[in-house]
Amino acid sequence: MFSVDEIRKDFAILSQKVYGKPLVYFDNAATTQKPNIVLAKIQTAYTTQNGNIHRGVHFLSQKATEEHEAARSVVAQYINASKSSEVIFTRGTTEAINLVATSFGERFCSAGDEIVLSTMEHHSNIVPWQLLAERKSLKLKVIKLTSCGEIDLEHYESLLSERTKIVAVAHVSNVLGTINPIKQMVQIAHQKGIKVLIDGAQAIPHLAVDVQSLDADFYAFSGHKIYAPTGIGVLYGKEDLLNALPPYQGGGEMIDRVSFSGTTYNELPYKFEAGTPDYVGSTALATALGYLTNLGLENVRRHEQTLLAYATERLKEIRGMKIIGTSECKSGVISFLVGDIHPYDVGMLLDKLGIAVRTGHHCAQPLMDSLGIVGTVRVSFAVYNTTAEIDVFIDALKRVVEMLS
Ligand code: PLP
């Protein structure tokens, strides 16, 4: 049975008070809280099986290696990769995108080539491409959005040319909550022989992701947004593509044989995992994925959609409310502004009432520019949030708006 009350018991942090008020944590798009089972896994890993992986002959090293590789298989299964060697562990989404921008750019892009992004991208899916574009004299093309915050598919298609090498686009917007028609976008790009990187940072905690069904060339996400620790993330890549790319960073583990006359590289996935990986983080990520699987992704989705619909409806009670991002197809993220009140002031006062929201540009300044605003207040939900918390939030917001009006 799916019971939010039971789920909340798994997250010790949620029962604390902030400024004497029960914590309402609505900043899940920034990072999620961690269930006790994940915290216990980290404790167990360090207290019973800590040894640097892959090169050790001793018990602890072998045990840690087994756990790390088992975690890779869990991730592969979770996203339905055809092989676990297509799963590269990274520090997070940002590092995964930088890896692709650097290695793919090095191998496949030359002066005059084009990269297509969308207006709603997080800085992590803009700046790595800008750096590449500067290095190699490439051109970035940007897909416009419709008035409700969806990708303008006609404009998207019109941007793809014979010079386009890759499309890099978010599966779900961290500001608007829009769930993009990513499968269709991949199909359109593939018809023209163009590769696609999907930034899955905001999709992976909420949607069932099947990289084979999406036909994604690359798919990136962060552990900390899916109930796992910070410092671990994933880049999925199709095997033939990953094999074609040069290494991203040099160091231990990514090599086959090193000599001063020349070095050869390891096979996948190790070619892209230079240095000691976060082998405790990977096992904790696998535990988090197992936790979600046990809850049932469909149950999680249904619950979060209920929260989204309820909060959207109740926000309309507030005079001057403007919701930014009104697609029919959204995940549990709501950005809003109230009249001409500065989002920062709203966030500061809500915090004093125990409610954690995020304010500002949400690392999406080009999106803010396109909307002609400096920022928004954003609430974002996770599996442990409740409609009762939304009621507390709405009451608090009404008070805050009254104070600031
Ligand atoms: N992409 C999107 C859509 C995000 O929301 C975020 C983080 O908020 C990132 C990328 C970057 O993730 P990380 O900082 O974990 O690398």
Short mmCIF file of C-alpha atoms and ligand atoms in Angstrom, two decimals:
data_model
loop_
_atom_site.label_atom_id
_atom_site.label_comp_id
_atom_site.label_asym_id
_atom_site.label_seq_id
_atom_site.Cartn_x
_atom_site.Cartn_y
_atom_site.Cartn_z
CA MET A 1 0.00 0.00 0.00
CA PHE A 2 1.25 3.49 -0.89
CA SER A 3 1.03 5.58 2.28
CA VAL A 4 2.64 9.03 2.45
CA ASP A 5 2.50 8.92 6.25
CA GLU A 6 4.57 5.75 6.19
CA ILE A 7 6.93 7.18 3.56
CA ARG A 8 7.54 10.27 5.70
CA LYS A 9 8.83 8.05 8.50
CA ASP A 10 11.64 7.02 6.16
CA PHE A 11 12.96 10.61 6.03
CA ALA A 12 14.25 11.64 9.43
CA ILE A 13 14.95 15.22 8.37
CA LEU A 14 11.28 15.93 7.66
CA SER A 15 10.23 15.68 11.29
CA GLN A 16 12.40 18.60 12.43
CA LYS A 17 11.26 22.11 13.16
CA VAL A 18 12.67 25.23 11.55
CA TYR A 19 12.35 28.47 13.56
CA GLY A 20 9.97 26.53 15.79
CA LYS A 21 7.70 25.61 12.87
CA PRO A 22 7.31 22.15 11.33
CA LEU A 23 9.52 21.98 8.26
CA VAL A 24 7.71 22.07 4.92
CA TYR A 25 10.30 21.14 2.32
CA PHE A 26 9.26 22.29 -1.15
CA ASP A 27 12.71 22.64 -2.70
CA ASN A 28 12.96 19.17 -4.14
CA ALA A 29 13.95 20.26 -7.63
CA ALA A 30 17.14 21.64 -6.07
CA THR A 31 17.80 18.49 -4.08
CA THR A 32 15.74 15.75 -2.46
CA GLN A 33 16.00 14.48 1.10
CA LYS A 34 17.46 11.03 1.68
CA PRO A 35 15.56 8.07 3.12
CA ASN A 36 17.01 6.29 6.15
CA ILE A 37 17.77 3.22 4.04
CA VAL A 38 20.13 5.30 1.85
CA LEU A 39 21.82 6.84 4.89
CA ALA A 40 22.19 3.38 6.41
CA LYS A 41 23.77 2.12 3.21
CA ILE A 42 26.43 4.84 3.36
CA GLN A 43 27.12 3.97 7.00
CA THR A 44 27.39 0.25 6.19
CA ALA A 45 29.62 0.87 3.20
CA TYR A 46 32.12 2.86 5.25
CA THR A 47 31.96 0.69 8.34
CA THR A 48 32.15 -2.74 6.70
CA GLN A 49 33.35 -2.64 3.11
CA ASN A 50 35.52 0.38 2.44
CA GLY A 51 38.49 -0.30 0.18
CA ASN A 52 39.50 1.42 -3.03
CA ILE A 53 37.94 -0.48 -5.88
CA HIS A 54 39.16 -2.37 -8.96
CA ARG A 55 42.86 -2.72 -8.20
CA GLY A 56 42.84 -4.41 -4.81
CA VAL A 57 43.43 -8.09 -4.17
CA HIS A 58 42.16 -7.84 -0.62
CA PHE A 59 38.71 -8.62 0.72
CA LEU A 60 37.51 -5.06 1.31
CA SER A 61 38.56 -3.86 -2.13
CA GLN A 62 36.89 -6.81 -3.80
CA LYS A 63 33.70 -6.36 -1.80
CA ALA A 64 33.58 -2.62 -2.60
CA THR A 65 34.23 -3.38 -6.29
CA GLU A 66 31.39 -5.92 -6.38
CA GLU A 67 29.02 -3.41 -4.80
CA HIS A 68 30.02 -0.63 -7.21
CA GLU A 69 29.56 -2.84 -10.26
CA ALA A 70 26.29 -4.21 -8.91
CA ALA A 71 25.14 -0.60 -8.53
CA ARG A 72 25.98 0.01 -12.18
CA SER A 73 23.74 -2.92 -13.14
CA VAL A 74 20.92 -1.52 -10.97
CA VAL A 75 21.17 1.84 -12.75
CA ALA A 76 21.28 0.13 -16.16
CA GLN A 77 18.15 -1.81 -15.30
CA TYR A 78 16.41 1.27 -13.91
CA ILE A 79 16.82 3.22 -17.14
CA ASN A 80 16.67 0.10 -19.32
CA ALA A 81 20.14 0.47 -20.82
CA SER A 82 20.98 -2.56 -22.92
CA LYS A 83 24.34 -3.02 -21.16
CA SER A 84 25.70 -1.86 -17.83
CA SER A 85 28.89 -0.70 -19.60
CA GLU A 86 26.76 2.07 -21.12
CA VAL A 87 26.38 3.54 -17.63
CA ILE A 88 29.19 5.95 -16.70
CA PHE A 89 29.31 7.21 -13.14
CA THR A 90 29.93 10.95 -12.91
CA ARG A 91 29.65 13.58 -10.18
CA GLY A 92 26.23 14.57 -11.48
CA THR A 93 24.35 15.92 -14.45
CA THR A 94 26.75 18.84 -14.86
CA GLU A 95 29.79 16.64 -15.17
CA ALA A 96 27.95 14.25 -17.49
CA ILE A 97 27.06 17.08 -19.88
CA ASN A 98 30.58 18.53 -19.71
CA LEU A 99 31.91 15.08 -20.57
CA VAL A 100 29.77 14.85 -23.69
CA ALA A 101 30.34 18.47 -24.73
CA THR A 102 34.09 17.96 -24.46
CA SER A 103 34.52 14.47 -25.90
CA PHE A 104 31.74 14.55 -28.49
CA GLY A 105 32.80 18.06 -29.49
CA GLU A 106 36.41 16.96 -29.84
CA ARG A 107 35.54 13.99 -32.02
CA PHE A 108 32.59 15.17 -34.09
CA CYS A 109 32.48 18.98 -34.28
CA SER A 110 34.42 21.38 -36.45
CA ALA A 111 34.24 25.09 -37.26
CA GLY A 112 30.83 26.16 -38.54
CA ASP A 113 28.95 23.19 -37.07
CA GLU A 114 25.82 23.84 -35.04
CA ILE A 115 24.41 22.75 -31.70
CA VAL A 116 20.73 23.10 -30.88
CA LEU A 117 19.56 23.87 -27.33
CA SER A 118 16.26 25.15 -25.97
CA THR A 119 15.42 28.41 -24.21
CA MET A 120 14.45 26.53 -21.05
CA GLU A 121 17.85 24.89 -20.46
CA HIS A 122 19.62 24.95 -17.11
CA HIS A 123 23.02 26.66 -17.20
CA SER A 124 24.55 23.17 -16.96
CA ASN A 125 23.16 22.43 -20.38
CA ILE A 126 24.19 25.76 -21.88
CA VAL A 127 27.62 26.75 -20.65
CA PRO A 128 29.46 23.50 -21.54
CA TRP A 129 28.21 23.96 -25.12
CA GLN A 130 29.22 27.63 -25.13
CA LEU A 131 32.72 26.65 -24.01
CA LEU A 132 32.86 24.10 -26.81
CA ALA A 133 31.48 26.60 -29.30
CA GLU A 134 34.20 29.10 -28.36
CA ARG A 135 36.92 26.47 -28.62
CA LYS A 136 35.81 25.16 -31.99
CA SER A 137 34.01 28.13 -33.56
CA LEU A 138 30.60 26.47 -33.51
CA LYS A 139 27.20 28.11 -33.56
CA LEU A 140 24.52 27.61 -30.91
CA LYS A 141 20.92 27.70 -32.04
CA VAL A 142 18.12 28.11 -29.50
CA ILE A 143 14.60 26.65 -29.72
CA LYS A 144 11.82 29.10 -28.83
CA LEU A 145 9.07 28.26 -26.37
CA THR A 146 5.34 28.70 -26.72
CA SER A 147 3.44 31.05 -24.40
CA CYS A 148 2.60 28.22 -21.98
CA GLY A 149 6.24 27.17 -21.74
CA GLU A 150 6.42 24.27 -24.17
CA ILE A 151 9.02 23.61 -26.83
CA ASP A 152 7.92 25.13 -30.14
CA LEU A 153 8.27 21.98 -32.22
CA GLU A 154 7.95 23.74 -35.56
CA HIS A 155 10.73 26.11 -34.63
CA TYR A 156 12.78 23.17 -33.37
CA GLU A 157 12.49 21.37 -36.67
CA SER A 158 13.34 24.50 -38.61
CA LEU A 159 16.61 24.89 -36.68
CA LEU A 160 17.99 21.48 -37.62
CA SER A 161 20.35 21.70 -40.56
CA GLU A 162 23.03 19.60 -42.18
CA ARG A 163 25.51 21.39 -39.91
CA THR A 164 23.67 20.41 -36.70
CA LYS A 165 25.76 17.87 -34.79
CA ILE A 166 23.80 17.48 -31.59
CA VAL A 167 20.61 18.57 -29.86
CA ALA A 168 20.89 19.03 -26.08
CA VAL A 169 17.59 19.42 -24.31
CA ALA A 170 15.99 18.97 -20.91
CA HIS A 171 13.51 16.15 -20.44
CA VAL A 172 11.72 18.25 -17.79
CA SER A 173 12.21 21.97 -17.12
CA ASN A 174 13.43 22.82 -13.63
CA VAL A 175 11.58 26.16 -13.80
CA LEU A 176 8.42 25.59 -15.82
CA GLY A 177 7.89 21.94 -14.93
CA THR A 178 7.13 21.23 -18.58
CA ILE A 179 7.66 17.61 -19.60
CA ASN A 180 9.07 17.88 -23.10
CA PRO A 181 8.00 15.54 -25.93
CA ILE A 182 11.46 14.12 -25.85
CA LYS A 183 10.79 10.92 -27.76
CA GLN A 184 9.35 12.88 -30.65
CA MET A 185 12.26 15.32 -30.53
CA VAL A 186 14.74 12.45 -30.71
CA GLN A 187 12.88 10.95 -33.68
CA ILE A 188 12.95 14.27 -35.54
CA ALA A 189 16.69 14.69 -34.91
CA HIS A 190 17.49 11.09 -35.84
CA GLN A 191 15.67 11.42 -39.16
CA LYS A 192 18.38 13.96 -39.99
CA GLY A 193 21.21 11.90 -38.52
CA ILE A 194 21.60 14.26 -35.54
CA LYS A 195 22.48 12.98 -32.07
CA VAL A 196 20.55 13.94 -28.95
CA LEU A 197 21.64 14.47 -25.36
CA ILE A 198 18.81 14.54 -22.83
CA ASP A 199 19.28 16.36 -19.55
CA GLY A 200 17.24 14.13 -17.29
CA ALA A 201 18.02 15.88 -13.98
CA GLN A 202 14.38 16.80 -13.36
CA ALA A 203 12.81 13.79 -15.05
CA ILE A 204 14.49 10.86 -13.36
CA PRO A 205 12.88 11.38 -9.90
CA HIS A 206 9.37 11.59 -11.38
CA LEU A 207 9.08 9.59 -14.60
CA ALA A 208 9.88 6.07 -15.73
CA VAL A 209 12.84 6.59 -18.05
CA ASP A 210 13.57 4.01 -20.73
CA VAL A 211 16.61 5.12 -22.70
CA GLN A 212 16.07 2.46 -25.36
CA SER A 213 12.47 3.40 -25.95
CA LEU A 214 13.45 7.09 -26.09
CA ASP A 215 16.32 6.09 -28.38
CA ALA A 216 18.47 8.60 -26.44
CA ASP A 217 22.06 8.89 -27.55
CA PHE A 218 23.03 10.34 -24.17
CA TYR A 219 20.99 10.71 -20.98
CA ALA A 220 22.34 12.53 -17.91
CA PHE A 221 21.08 12.74 -14.34
CA SER A 222 22.14 13.44 -10.74
CA GLY A 223 21.78 11.11 -7.78
CA HIS A 224 20.95 13.84 -5.29
CA LYS A 225 17.73 14.71 -7.11
CA ILE A 226 16.49 11.13 -6.76
CA TYR A 227 16.92 10.54 -3.02
CA ALA A 228 20.62 9.57 -3.30
CA PRO A 229 23.65 11.49 -2.00
CA THR A 230 25.39 14.41 -3.66
CA GLY A 231 28.52 13.69 -5.66
CA ILE A 232 27.20 10.79 -7.74
CA GLY A 233 25.46 10.97 -11.09
CA VAL A 234 25.11 9.11 -14.33
CA LEU A 235 25.83 9.52 -17.97
CA TYR A 236 24.14 6.94 -20.14
CA GLY A 237 25.50 6.71 -23.68
CA LYS A 238 24.98 4.30 -26.55
CA GLU A 239 27.87 1.90 -26.67
CA ASP A 240 29.03 2.64 -30.22
CA LEU A 241 28.97 6.37 -29.56
CA LEU A 242 30.85 6.13 -26.29
CA ASN A 243 33.41 3.90 -27.97
CA ALA A 244 33.90 6.53 -30.67
CA LEU A 245 34.60 9.32 -28.17
CA PRO A 246 38.03 10.20 -26.79
CA PRO A 247 38.47 10.08 -22.99
CA TYR A 248 37.31 13.10 -21.00
CA GLN A 249 39.79 13.12 -18.14
CA GLY A 250 43.09 11.30 -17.74
CA GLY A 251 44.21 9.41 -14.66
CA GLY A 252 44.07 6.06 -12.96
CA GLU A 253 41.51 3.46 -14.03
CA MET A 254 40.77 4.96 -17.45
CA ILE A 255 43.95 3.50 -18.91
CA ASP A 256 44.89 0.16 -20.37
CA ARG A 257 48.68 0.63 -20.46
CA VAL A 258 50.69 3.77 -19.74
CA SER A 259 54.16 4.48 -21.03
CA PHE A 260 56.01 7.66 -21.89
CA SER A 261 55.97 6.64 -25.53
CA GLY A 262 52.18 6.41 -25.57
CA THR A 263 49.15 5.34 -23.55
CA THR A 264 46.21 3.14 -24.44
CA TYR A 265 42.82 3.40 -22.82
CA ASN A 266 40.56 1.09 -20.88
CA GLU A 267 37.29 -0.28 -22.24
CA LEU A 268 33.85 1.08 -21.38
CA PRO A 269 32.74 2.28 -18.93
CA TYR A 270 36.15 2.76 -17.27
CA LYS A 271 37.54 4.85 -20.12
CA PHE A 272 35.38 7.69 -18.78
CA GLU A 273 35.93 7.13 -15.07
CA ALA A 274 39.37 8.56 -14.32
CA GLY A 275 40.48 8.41 -10.69
CA THR A 276 38.78 6.91 -7.67
CA PRO A 277 35.04 6.98 -8.30
CA ASP A 278 32.41 7.63 -5.64
CA TYR A 279 31.94 3.93 -5.03
CA VAL A 280 29.96 4.56 -1.85
CA GLY A 281 27.74 7.07 -3.64
CA SER A 282 27.06 4.57 -6.41
CA THR A 283 25.81 1.93 -3.97
CA ALA A 284 23.72 4.53 -2.18
CA LEU A 285 22.26 5.56 -5.55
CA ALA A 286 21.37 1.94 -6.26
CA THR A 287 19.68 1.77 -2.85
CA ALA A 288 17.68 4.93 -3.61
CA LEU A 289 16.57 3.51 -6.96
CA GLY A 290 15.54 0.30 -5.21
CA TYR A 291 13.58 2.35 -2.66
CA LEU A 292 11.65 4.14 -5.42
CA THR A 293 11.07 0.92 -7.31
CA ASN A 294 9.58 -0.60 -4.15
CA LEU A 295 7.23 2.38 -3.76
CA GLY A 296 6.20 1.89 -7.39
CA LEU A 297 7.04 4.61 -9.90
CA GLU A 298 3.43 4.80 -11.05
CA ASN A 299 2.27 5.40 -7.45
CA VAL A 300 4.91 8.09 -7.05
CA ARG A 301 3.82 9.79 -10.25
CA ARG A 302 0.15 9.67 -9.36
CA HIS A 303 0.82 11.14 -5.92
CA GLU A 304 3.00 13.94 -7.30
CA GLN A 305 0.42 14.76 -9.97
CA THR A 306 -2.21 15.06 -7.23
CA LEU A 307 0.05 17.50 -5.36
CA LEU A 308 0.67 19.48 -8.56
CA ALA A 309 -3.04 19.77 -9.39
CA TYR A 310 -4.01 20.65 -5.81
CA ALA A 311 -1.31 23.30 -5.37
CA THR A 312 -2.01 24.83 -8.80
CA GLU A 313 -5.68 25.15 -7.91
CA ARG A 314 -5.08 26.59 -4.44
CA LEU A 315 -2.50 29.11 -5.70
CA LYS A 316 -5.26 30.67 -7.78
CA GLU A 317 -6.85 31.87 -4.51
CA ILE A 318 -4.06 34.41 -4.19
CA ARG A 319 -4.69 37.79 -5.74
CA GLY A 320 -2.08 38.80 -8.32
CA MET A 321 -0.91 35.21 -8.73
CA LYS A 322 0.88 34.47 -11.99
CA ILE A 323 2.01 30.92 -12.62
CA ILE A 324 4.98 30.73 -14.96
CA GLY A 325 4.72 27.55 -17.00
CA THR A 326 1.19 26.41 -17.72
CA SER A 327 1.69 23.39 -19.95
CA GLU A 328 -0.87 20.60 -19.61
CA CYS A 329 2.03 18.21 -19.33
CA LYS A 330 3.98 19.12 -16.19
CA SER A 331 5.85 17.45 -13.37
CA GLY A 332 5.54 18.66 -9.77
CA VAL A 333 7.25 22.02 -10.22
CA ILE A 334 5.41 25.36 -9.96
CA SER A 335 7.07 28.71 -10.56
CA PHE A 336 5.12 31.82 -9.76
CA LEU A 337 5.11 35.55 -9.11
CA VAL A 338 2.63 37.55 -7.06
CA GLY A 339 1.92 41.06 -8.34
CA ASP A 340 5.15 42.99 -8.36
CA ILE A 341 6.46 41.49 -5.12
CA HIS A 342 10.10 40.41 -5.42
CA PRO A 343 10.43 36.62 -5.30
CA TYR A 344 13.32 36.88 -2.85
CA ASP A 345 11.13 38.65 -0.27
CA VAL A 346 8.49 35.92 -0.58
CA GLY A 347 11.10 33.20 -0.12
CA MET A 348 12.70 34.90 2.89
CA LEU A 349 9.41 35.31 4.73
CA LEU A 350 8.19 31.81 3.89
CA ASP A 351 11.45 30.47 5.30
CA LYS A 352 10.73 32.17 8.62
CA LEU A 353 7.45 30.26 8.65
CA GLY A 354 9.29 26.96 8.18
CA ILE A 355 8.67 26.63 4.45
CA ALA A 356 11.58 25.97 2.14
CA VAL A 357 11.05 27.23 -1.41
CA ARG A 358 13.57 28.44 -3.97
CA THR A 359 13.69 31.92 -5.43
CA GLY A 360 15.71 33.50 -8.20
CA HIS A 361 16.63 32.54 -11.73
CA HIS A 362 17.01 28.82 -10.95
CA CYS A 363 20.17 28.65 -13.10
CA ALA A 364 18.09 29.48 -16.15
CA GLN A 365 18.91 33.11 -16.85
CA PRO A 366 18.26 32.92 -20.61
CA LEU A 367 14.77 31.61 -19.82
CA MET A 368 14.21 34.50 -17.38
CA ASP A 369 15.43 36.95 -20.04
CA SER A 370 13.00 35.48 -22.56
CA LEU A 371 10.16 35.93 -20.06
CA GLY A 372 11.30 39.45 -19.16
CA ILE A 373 11.55 38.65 -15.44
CA VAL A 374 14.43 38.43 -12.96
CA GLY A 375 13.24 35.30 -11.24
CA THR A 376 10.37 33.39 -9.71
CA VAL A 377 9.37 31.66 -6.52
CA ARG A 378 9.45 27.93 -7.12
CA VAL A 379 7.84 25.11 -5.20
CA SER A 380 8.71 21.57 -6.20
CA PHE A 381 7.32 18.37 -4.81
CA ALA A 382 8.64 14.95 -3.92
CA VAL A 383 7.05 11.70 -2.93
CA TYR A 384 6.98 12.61 0.79
CA ASN A 385 5.04 15.87 0.39
CA THR A 386 1.37 16.11 1.34
CA THR A 387 -1.69 18.18 0.52
CA ALA A 388 -1.72 19.22 4.20
CA GLU A 389 1.70 20.81 3.64
CA ILE A 390 0.28 22.63 0.63
CA ASP A 391 -2.47 24.01 2.88
CA VAL A 392 0.16 25.25 5.35
CA PHE A 393 2.09 26.81 2.47
CA ILE A 394 -0.97 28.55 1.00
CA ASP A 395 -1.95 30.00 4.39
CA ALA A 396 1.62 31.20 4.89
CA LEU A 397 1.79 32.65 1.40
CA LYS A 398 -1.43 34.57 1.98
CA ARG A 399 0.09 36.10 5.13
CA VAL A 400 3.33 36.91 3.32
CA VAL A 401 1.54 38.55 0.42
CA GLU A 402 -0.53 40.61 2.84
CA MET A 403 2.61 41.77 4.61
CA LEU A 404 4.40 42.68 1.40
CA SER A 405 1.51 44.25 -0.48
N1 PLP B 1 19.84 20.25 -15.39
C1 PLP B 1 18.70 20.55 -14.76
C2 PLP B 1 17.42 20.60 -15.54
C3 PLP B 1 18.71 20.83 -13.40
O1 PLP B 1 17.57 21.13 -12.77
C4 PLP B 1 19.93 20.77 -12.70
C5 PLP B 1 19.99 21.10 -11.27
O2 PLP B 1 19.15 21.78 -10.73
C6 PLP B 1 21.09 20.43 -13.41
C7 PLP B 1 21.00 20.18 -14.76
C8 PLP B 1 22.42 20.35 -12.74
O3 PLP B 1 22.45 19.30 -11.82
P1 PLP B 1 23.71 19.10 -10.88
O4 PLP B 1 23.97 20.41 -10.21
O5 PLP B 1 23.28 18.03 -9.92
O6 PLP B 1 24.85 18.67 -11.74
#
